[in-house]
Amino acid sequence: MIDFMSSRVEIDLVKLGKNVEVLLNLYGKKKIGIMGVTKGVCGTAEIAEVLVSKGIRILADSKIDNLRNMHDANIKAEYVLLKTPSLSEIDLVIKNADISFNTEIAVIRCLSAAAMKNELPHKIILMVDMGDLREGILPADLDRFIQDVLPLPGITIVGIGANFACLGGVKPTEAKMRTLSSLAEHIEEKFEIPLTYISGGNSANYNWFMATDDIGAINNLRIGEAIFLGCETLGRTKIPGLCTDVFTFVAEVIESKMKASLPDGEIGQNAFGDTPQFPDRGQIRRVILGVGCQDVLVSGLTPRIDIEILGSSSDHTIIDAKKTDLKVGDEVAFDLNYGALLSAMTSPYVDKKFIQSTANDSQAEQNVLIK
Ligand SMILES: Cc1ncc(COP(=O)(O)O)c(C=O)c1O
């Protein structure tokens, strides 16, 4: 069993709670509810607890394991599986998710059979592809799809949703939101089914939300990154009032030496099949941190002090220490982007440390942490 890890993610539960309050209040002003998306934090129970204690009623994750984790930790919420279930996990979905997102009739037929077998009625939200080209039923196929779903026992359609800025980077514009609203209104009228959730998107919907005078029928967003990192996701701009430093990645220096900036010898491929190139800066202080790609997506880290990441392998990250005097045993703090957050929170090699900041904690103190 691992009982000590030299790297960690520090999670400020006070700042996290503040972000949740600000976003619930903001979106609540136009009557938009929020599902808290926990996949970026591996369904960590301590984090889910803060989301729920601040007023989020629905937790959404793409992993059944994460949903089960939060449920087993006694977090009282409605649980949503955020992606269309695999046929191989149908029973688990019925037992662990109140609602699942769906796009395939073959899957919904199996969900229906499993719901009946287990006597556990199941709710579904149909995802519509509005151009981002990740998941979704094409709008033109939606009526036919719903006709096929309605007779299935044990299954209730409770909403429709669309995802934006995920694979294709497609923006949730006013026009896209109007189309989604019209689709929802059409479904409610034609099939006489009330849609509890008309879920317009994710953290990328912030600019649309702020600019629009009319949210139409949209009544829900699924928010992860804005809660955790404090930004919208079309341009990664900070959302006013949110903390962008809820999470801090901390790594320890394991070597610090003056060395050349250029490798010495004939160059072939490195550990990951790339042929690296480095700028010639003469002699520099090369500092090694004892973390690598097995711990975190290193390219998603931004140091909070003036140093530069030169490269990494599976377990080493090489830094140009510039004018700092980093030495063995020092700790260095980084901001994380979403990819880095996801990887660090998922890695078993990275400790998770929960902190509660007070108004007196200075930023300077958090930048370089010396043991
Ligand atoms: C279907 C779906 N909805 C919502 C989200 C949350 O997106 P974001 O973290 O940008 O708010 C994600 C991604 O995690 C997703 O896959």
Short mmCIF file of C-alpha atoms and ligand atoms in Angstrom, two decimals:
data_model
loop_
_atom_site.label_atom_id
_atom_site.label_comp_id
_atom_site.label_asym_id
_atom_site.label_seq_id
_atom_site.Cartn_x
_atom_site.Cartn_y
_atom_site.Cartn_z
CA MET A 1 0.00 0.00 0.00
CA ILE A 2 1.23 3.48 -0.83
CA ASP A 3 1.41 5.49 2.39
CA PHE A 4 3.40 8.47 1.14
CA MET A 5 3.27 10.34 -2.13
CA SER A 6 5.67 13.11 -2.97
CA SER A 7 3.21 14.95 -5.20
CA ARG A 8 -0.28 16.12 -4.38
CA VAL A 9 -3.28 18.11 -5.44
CA GLU A 10 -4.39 20.58 -2.82
CA ILE A 11 -8.13 21.22 -2.96
CA ASP A 12 -9.46 24.33 -1.26
CA LEU A 13 -12.97 23.38 -0.20
CA VAL A 14 -13.83 26.94 0.86
CA LYS A 15 -13.04 28.37 -2.57
CA LEU A 16 -14.82 25.45 -4.20
CA GLY A 17 -17.95 26.18 -2.17
CA LYS A 18 -17.75 29.83 -3.14
CA ASN A 19 -17.64 28.94 -6.85
CA VAL A 20 -20.71 26.74 -6.48
CA GLU A 21 -22.64 29.51 -4.70
CA VAL A 22 -21.73 32.13 -7.31
CA LEU A 23 -22.70 29.89 -10.25
CA LEU A 24 -25.97 28.67 -8.70
CA ASN A 25 -26.90 32.27 -8.00
CA LEU A 26 -25.89 33.48 -11.46
CA TYR A 27 -27.69 30.80 -13.49
CA GLY A 28 -30.59 30.74 -11.02
CA LYS A 29 -31.37 34.36 -11.90
CA LYS A 30 -32.61 33.15 -15.29
CA LYS A 31 -34.06 29.94 -13.84
CA ILE A 32 -31.38 27.63 -15.17
CA GLY A 33 -30.57 24.68 -12.91
CA ILE A 34 -27.12 23.10 -12.70
CA MET A 35 -25.96 19.50 -12.76
CA GLY A 36 -22.56 19.30 -11.05
CA VAL A 37 -20.22 17.36 -13.35
CA THR A 38 -17.78 15.38 -11.22
CA LYS A 39 -15.78 13.46 -13.82
CA GLY A 40 -12.95 16.00 -13.81
CA VAL A 41 -12.39 15.25 -10.13
CA CYS A 42 -12.88 11.48 -10.34
CA GLY A 43 -16.13 11.65 -8.39
CA THR A 44 -14.23 12.53 -5.21
CA ALA A 45 -16.70 12.33 -2.33
CA GLU A 46 -15.29 15.29 -0.34
CA ILE A 47 -15.78 17.51 -3.41
CA ALA A 48 -19.25 16.14 -4.19
CA GLU A 49 -20.20 16.82 -0.57
CA VAL A 50 -19.35 20.53 -0.99
CA LEU A 51 -21.32 20.74 -4.26
CA VAL A 52 -24.40 19.24 -2.62
CA SER A 53 -24.08 21.21 0.63
CA LYS A 54 -24.06 24.43 -1.39
CA GLY A 55 -27.25 23.53 -3.22
CA ILE A 56 -26.48 21.31 -6.23
CA ARG A 57 -29.09 18.54 -6.32
CA ILE A 58 -27.87 16.52 -9.30
CA LEU A 59 -24.41 15.00 -9.77
CA ALA A 60 -23.38 13.85 -13.25
CA ASP A 61 -20.40 11.69 -14.15
CA SER A 62 -19.31 9.60 -17.11
CA LYS A 63 -18.04 6.72 -14.94
CA ILE A 64 -20.36 4.36 -13.07
CA ASP A 65 -17.54 3.79 -10.57
CA ASN A 66 -17.55 7.49 -9.68
CA LEU A 67 -21.33 7.56 -9.27
CA ARG A 68 -21.14 4.50 -7.02
CA ASN A 69 -18.31 6.04 -5.04
CA MET A 70 -20.30 9.17 -4.27
CA HIS A 71 -23.44 7.20 -3.52
CA ASP A 72 -21.54 4.87 -1.16
CA ALA A 73 -20.15 7.94 0.61
CA ASN A 74 -23.75 8.82 1.39
CA ILE A 75 -23.85 11.95 -0.77
CA LYS A 76 -27.54 12.67 -1.17
CA ALA A 77 -28.17 13.62 -4.78
CA GLU A 78 -29.80 12.44 -7.95
CA TYR A 79 -27.18 10.59 -10.02
CA VAL A 80 -26.78 10.99 -13.76
CA LEU A 81 -24.63 8.94 -16.12
CA LEU A 82 -23.31 11.59 -18.48
CA LYS A 83 -22.69 9.39 -21.51
CA THR A 84 -24.56 6.71 -23.37
CA PRO A 85 -24.13 3.40 -21.50
CA SER A 86 -22.04 0.56 -22.93
CA LEU A 87 -24.08 -2.59 -23.53
CA SER A 88 -21.73 -4.38 -21.16
CA GLU A 89 -22.68 -2.15 -18.20
CA ILE A 90 -26.46 -1.96 -18.52
CA ASP A 91 -27.23 -3.63 -15.19
CA LEU A 92 -24.77 -1.38 -13.38
CA VAL A 93 -26.35 1.69 -14.96
CA ILE A 94 -29.83 0.69 -13.82
CA LYS A 95 -28.58 0.06 -10.29
CA ASN A 96 -26.34 3.12 -9.91
CA ALA A 97 -27.79 5.92 -12.02
CA ASP A 98 -31.22 7.53 -11.69
CA ILE A 99 -30.88 9.05 -15.14
CA SER A 100 -28.62 8.26 -18.09
CA PHE A 101 -27.82 10.15 -21.28
CA ASN A 102 -28.70 8.14 -24.38
CA THR A 103 -28.28 8.18 -28.13
CA GLU A 104 -28.79 4.55 -29.28
CA ILE A 105 -32.07 2.64 -29.41
CA ALA A 106 -30.30 -0.72 -28.96
CA VAL A 107 -28.96 0.52 -25.63
CA ILE A 108 -32.32 1.90 -24.48
CA ARG A 109 -34.01 -1.44 -25.29
CA CYS A 110 -31.49 -3.18 -23.01
CA LEU A 111 -31.99 -0.51 -20.32
CA SER A 112 -35.73 -1.17 -20.53
CA ALA A 113 -35.25 -4.93 -20.11
CA ALA A 114 -32.87 -4.41 -17.17
CA ALA A 115 -35.19 -1.86 -15.56
CA MET A 116 -38.05 -4.36 -15.70
CA LYS A 117 -35.89 -7.26 -14.47
CA ASN A 118 -34.57 -5.26 -11.50
CA GLU A 119 -37.87 -3.45 -10.89
CA LEU A 120 -35.98 -0.16 -11.09
CA PRO A 121 -37.64 2.33 -13.43
CA HIS A 122 -35.03 4.37 -15.27
CA LYS A 123 -35.09 7.93 -16.64
CA ILE A 124 -33.25 8.99 -19.77
CA ILE A 125 -32.16 12.24 -21.37
CA LEU A 126 -31.77 12.09 -25.15
CA MET A 127 -28.66 13.81 -26.44
CA VAL A 128 -29.05 15.64 -29.73
CA ASP A 129 -26.06 16.33 -31.99
CA MET A 130 -26.17 20.02 -32.81
CA GLY A 131 -22.94 20.17 -34.77
CA ASP A 132 -20.12 19.45 -32.31
CA LEU A 133 -20.11 15.88 -33.65
CA ARG A 134 -19.37 14.01 -30.49
CA GLU A 135 -22.47 12.18 -29.24
CA GLY A 136 -26.07 12.66 -30.24
CA ILE A 137 -29.13 11.79 -32.26
CA LEU A 138 -29.38 13.93 -35.39
CA PRO A 139 -32.28 16.41 -35.09
CA ALA A 140 -33.89 14.99 -38.24
CA ASP A 141 -34.03 11.52 -36.62
CA LEU A 142 -35.40 12.65 -33.26
CA ASP A 143 -39.15 12.13 -33.84
CA ARG A 144 -38.65 8.61 -35.13
CA PHE A 145 -36.28 7.85 -32.26
CA ILE A 146 -38.79 9.01 -29.65
CA GLN A 147 -41.55 6.97 -31.28
CA ASP A 148 -39.36 3.90 -30.83
CA VAL A 149 -38.56 4.71 -27.18
CA LEU A 150 -42.05 5.58 -25.92
CA PRO A 151 -43.47 2.03 -25.90
CA LEU A 152 -40.49 0.63 -23.95
CA PRO A 153 -41.52 -0.29 -20.40
CA GLY A 154 -39.54 0.96 -17.41
CA ILE A 155 -38.08 3.90 -19.34
CA THR A 156 -39.16 7.54 -19.14
CA ILE A 157 -37.78 10.32 -21.32
CA VAL A 158 -37.22 13.23 -18.92
CA GLY A 159 -35.24 15.57 -21.10
CA ILE A 160 -33.15 16.40 -24.11
CA GLY A 161 -29.69 17.88 -24.16
CA ALA A 162 -26.86 18.93 -26.43
CA ASN A 163 -23.15 19.17 -25.94
CA PHE A 164 -20.94 21.93 -27.31
CA ALA A 165 -17.27 22.88 -27.53
CA CYS A 166 -16.23 19.34 -26.71
CA LEU A 167 -14.89 17.64 -29.81
CA GLY A 168 -15.58 20.08 -32.61
CA GLY A 169 -15.22 23.26 -30.53
CA VAL A 170 -18.67 24.32 -31.80
CA LYS A 171 -20.02 27.32 -29.86
CA PRO A 172 -23.42 27.23 -28.17
CA THR A 173 -24.64 30.33 -29.96
CA GLU A 174 -28.00 32.06 -29.66
CA ALA A 175 -29.08 30.31 -32.89
CA LYS A 176 -28.07 26.85 -31.62
CA MET A 177 -29.88 27.45 -28.33
CA ARG A 178 -32.99 28.59 -30.17
CA THR A 179 -32.93 25.43 -32.29
CA LEU A 180 -32.59 23.26 -29.18
CA SER A 181 -35.47 25.14 -27.53
CA SER A 182 -37.65 24.64 -30.62
CA LEU A 183 -36.85 20.93 -30.69
CA ALA A 184 -37.85 20.64 -27.03
CA GLU A 185 -41.11 22.54 -27.56
CA HIS A 186 -41.89 20.42 -30.60
CA ILE A 187 -41.32 17.18 -28.65
CA GLU A 188 -43.44 18.30 -25.70
CA GLU A 189 -46.28 19.24 -28.01
CA LYS A 190 -46.15 16.35 -30.47
CA PHE A 191 -45.63 13.54 -27.94
CA GLU A 192 -47.31 15.22 -24.97
CA ILE A 193 -44.35 14.50 -22.72
CA PRO A 194 -43.14 17.11 -20.25
CA LEU A 195 -39.37 17.59 -20.46
CA THR A 196 -37.97 18.28 -17.01
CA TYR A 197 -34.49 18.89 -18.41
CA ILE A 198 -33.74 20.93 -21.51
CA SER A 199 -30.02 20.88 -21.06
CA GLY A 200 -28.28 23.44 -23.23
CA GLY A 201 -24.65 22.56 -22.62
CA ASN A 202 -21.75 23.03 -20.25
CA SER A 203 -19.23 25.62 -19.06
CA ALA A 204 -18.97 26.82 -22.68
CA ASN A 205 -22.50 28.27 -22.43
CA TYR A 206 -21.46 31.14 -20.16
CA ASN A 207 -21.06 33.78 -22.91
CA TRP A 208 -24.40 32.84 -24.47
CA PHE A 209 -26.05 33.00 -21.05
CA MET A 210 -24.61 36.43 -20.25
CA ALA A 211 -25.48 37.91 -23.64
CA THR A 212 -28.96 36.52 -24.21
CA ASP A 213 -32.18 38.30 -23.31
CA ASP A 214 -34.16 35.15 -23.88
CA ILE A 215 -32.98 31.73 -22.74
CA GLY A 216 -35.96 30.14 -24.51
CA ALA A 217 -36.83 26.72 -23.15
CA ILE A 218 -33.33 25.98 -21.84
CA ASN A 219 -33.59 25.19 -18.13
CA ASN A 220 -30.42 23.26 -17.34
CA LEU A 221 -26.65 23.30 -17.82
CA ARG A 222 -24.11 20.63 -16.85
CA ILE A 223 -21.16 22.37 -15.26
CA GLY A 224 -17.76 20.97 -14.37
CA GLU A 225 -14.83 23.16 -15.38
CA ALA A 226 -16.38 26.49 -14.35
CA ILE A 227 -16.97 25.14 -10.84
CA PHE A 228 -13.49 23.69 -10.49
CA LEU A 229 -11.29 26.10 -12.44
CA GLY A 230 -13.39 29.27 -12.36
CA CYS A 231 -13.49 29.89 -16.11
CA GLU A 232 -15.74 29.55 -19.12
CA THR A 233 -14.38 27.19 -21.75
CA LEU A 234 -14.62 28.93 -25.14
CA GLY A 235 -11.69 31.23 -24.39
CA ARG A 236 -10.83 30.09 -20.83
CA THR A 237 -11.69 33.53 -19.49
CA LYS A 238 -12.15 33.87 -15.74
CA ILE A 239 -15.78 34.19 -14.68
CA PRO A 240 -16.15 37.25 -12.39
CA GLY A 241 -16.46 36.30 -8.74
CA LEU A 242 -15.04 32.79 -9.18
CA CYS A 243 -11.76 31.48 -7.74
CA THR A 244 -9.36 30.06 -10.33
CA ASP A 245 -7.07 28.52 -7.72
CA VAL A 246 -9.33 25.98 -6.04
CA PHE A 247 -6.81 23.30 -7.11
CA THR A 248 -3.03 23.46 -6.75
CA PHE A 249 -0.67 20.77 -8.01
CA VAL A 250 2.45 20.43 -5.85
CA ALA A 251 5.58 18.53 -6.88
CA GLU A 252 8.93 18.01 -5.16
CA VAL A 253 12.40 18.79 -6.51
CA ILE A 254 14.56 15.66 -6.73
CA GLU A 255 17.57 17.08 -8.60
CA SER A 256 18.94 20.59 -9.13
CA LYS A 257 22.14 21.14 -11.16
CA MET A 258 23.77 23.57 -13.57
CA LYS A 259 23.79 21.75 -16.92
CA ALA A 260 23.74 22.46 -20.64
CA SER A 261 20.43 23.41 -22.26
CA LEU A 262 21.20 21.20 -25.27
CA PRO A 263 21.48 17.39 -25.10
CA ASP A 264 24.97 16.08 -25.93
CA GLY A 265 25.14 13.33 -28.57
CA GLU A 266 23.40 12.08 -31.70
CA ILE A 267 19.61 12.56 -31.42
CA GLY A 268 17.05 9.81 -32.02
CA GLN A 269 13.56 9.32 -30.61
CA ASN A 270 12.86 9.94 -26.94
CA ALA A 271 10.77 7.79 -24.56
CA PHE A 272 7.51 8.79 -26.23
CA GLY A 273 8.60 8.45 -29.87
CA ASP A 274 9.19 12.18 -30.43
CA THR A 275 12.41 13.67 -31.73
CA PRO A 276 12.82 16.59 -29.34
CA GLN A 277 14.34 19.99 -30.09
CA PHE A 278 15.51 22.43 -27.45
CA PRO A 279 16.58 26.08 -27.70
CA ASP A 280 20.25 26.73 -26.87
CA ARG A 281 20.32 28.83 -23.68
CA GLY A 282 23.84 27.85 -22.68
CA GLN A 283 24.26 26.62 -19.12
CA ILE A 284 21.04 26.68 -17.09
CA ARG A 285 19.85 25.44 -13.71
CA ARG A 286 18.02 22.25 -14.62
CA VAL A 287 15.66 21.17 -11.91
CA ILE A 288 13.92 17.80 -11.92
CA LEU A 289 10.55 17.25 -10.28
CA GLY A 290 9.69 13.71 -9.28
CA VAL A 291 6.48 13.58 -11.33
CA GLY A 292 5.72 12.76 -14.93
CA CYS A 293 2.98 11.65 -17.30
CA GLN A 294 2.03 8.79 -14.99
CA ASP A 295 1.05 11.36 -12.39
CA VAL A 296 -0.37 14.27 -14.35
CA LEU A 297 -0.78 15.69 -17.86
CA VAL A 298 2.40 17.76 -17.57
CA SER A 299 1.51 19.97 -20.57
CA GLY A 300 -1.54 21.14 -18.58
CA LEU A 301 0.51 22.54 -15.69
CA THR A 302 1.41 26.23 -15.34
CA PRO A 303 4.00 27.08 -12.70
CA ARG A 304 3.04 29.84 -10.26
CA ILE A 305 6.61 31.13 -10.15
CA ASP A 306 8.86 32.23 -13.01
CA ILE A 307 10.25 28.88 -14.17
CA GLU A 308 9.69 26.92 -17.40
CA ILE A 309 8.78 23.29 -18.04
CA LEU A 310 11.23 21.97 -20.65
CA GLY A 311 9.87 18.44 -20.98
CA SER A 312 8.83 15.33 -19.16
CA SER A 313 8.96 11.56 -19.24
CA SER A 314 6.78 9.08 -17.39
CA ASP A 315 8.20 10.00 -13.96
CA HIS A 316 10.45 13.09 -14.36
CA THR A 317 9.63 16.69 -15.26
CA ILE A 318 12.52 18.89 -16.29
CA ILE A 319 12.45 22.58 -15.45
CA ASP A 320 14.53 25.59 -16.42
CA ALA A 321 14.71 27.12 -12.93
CA LYS A 322 15.67 30.53 -14.39
CA LYS A 323 16.56 32.91 -11.51
CA THR A 324 15.00 30.84 -8.73
CA ASP A 325 17.23 28.90 -6.36
CA LEU A 326 15.14 25.72 -6.25
CA LYS A 327 16.96 22.93 -4.46
CA VAL A 328 16.35 19.29 -3.64
CA GLY A 329 13.37 18.90 -1.32
CA ASP A 330 11.68 22.19 -2.32
CA GLU A 331 8.09 22.03 -3.44
CA VAL A 332 6.75 23.87 -6.47
CA ALA A 333 3.11 24.87 -7.00
CA PHE A 334 1.26 24.81 -10.32
CA ASP A 335 -2.14 25.74 -11.71
CA LEU A 336 -3.85 22.93 -13.60
CA ASN A 337 -5.94 23.04 -16.75
CA TYR A 338 -8.85 20.62 -17.14
CA GLY A 339 -6.72 17.83 -18.61
CA ALA A 340 -4.16 18.13 -15.84
CA LEU A 341 -6.91 18.21 -13.22
CA LEU A 342 -8.57 15.11 -14.66
CA SER A 343 -5.31 13.18 -14.83
CA ALA A 344 -3.99 14.19 -11.40
CA MET A 345 -7.31 13.49 -9.68
CA THR A 346 -7.41 10.07 -11.37
CA SER A 347 -3.79 9.12 -10.70
CA PRO A 348 -3.27 6.80 -7.71
CA TYR A 349 0.26 8.24 -7.33
CA VAL A 350 -0.92 11.78 -6.50
CA ASP A 351 -2.10 12.53 -2.98
CA LYS A 352 -5.31 14.54 -2.55
CA LYS A 353 -5.11 17.04 0.29
CA PHE A 354 -8.19 19.00 1.36
CA ILE A 355 -7.63 22.44 2.78
CA GLN A 356 -9.93 25.20 4.02
CA SER A 357 -8.44 28.60 3.23
CA THR A 358 -9.12 31.62 5.36
CA ALA A 359 -9.20 35.23 4.21
CA ASN A 360 -5.67 35.65 5.65
CA ASP A 361 -3.93 33.01 3.51
CA SER A 362 -1.54 34.92 1.25
CA GLN A 363 -1.09 33.95 -2.38
CA ALA A 364 2.68 34.36 -2.03
CA GLU A 365 2.71 31.64 0.59
CA GLN A 366 1.03 29.26 -1.82
CA ASN A 367 3.38 29.86 -4.76
CA VAL A 368 6.55 28.13 -3.61
CA LEU A 369 6.10 25.74 -0.77
CA ILE A 370 9.36 24.89 0.94
CA LYS A 371 9.39 21.89 3.23
C1 LIG B 1 -21.97 15.51 -21.73
C2 LIG B 1 -21.18 16.47 -20.92
N1 LIG B 1 -21.83 17.49 -20.35
C3 LIG B 1 -21.17 18.38 -19.56
C4 LIG B 1 -19.81 18.28 -19.35
C5 LIG B 1 -19.14 19.30 -18.46
O1 LIG B 1 -18.38 20.17 -19.24
P1 LIG B 1 -17.56 21.37 -18.54
O2 LIG B 1 -16.58 20.73 -17.64
O3 LIG B 1 -16.94 22.10 -19.68
O4 LIG B 1 -18.55 22.19 -17.81
C6 LIG B 1 -19.10 17.26 -19.97
C7 LIG B 1 -17.64 17.14 -19.83
O5 LIG B 1 -17.11 16.84 -18.87
C8 LIG B 1 -19.81 16.31 -20.75
O6 LIG B 1 -19.19 15.28 -21.32
#
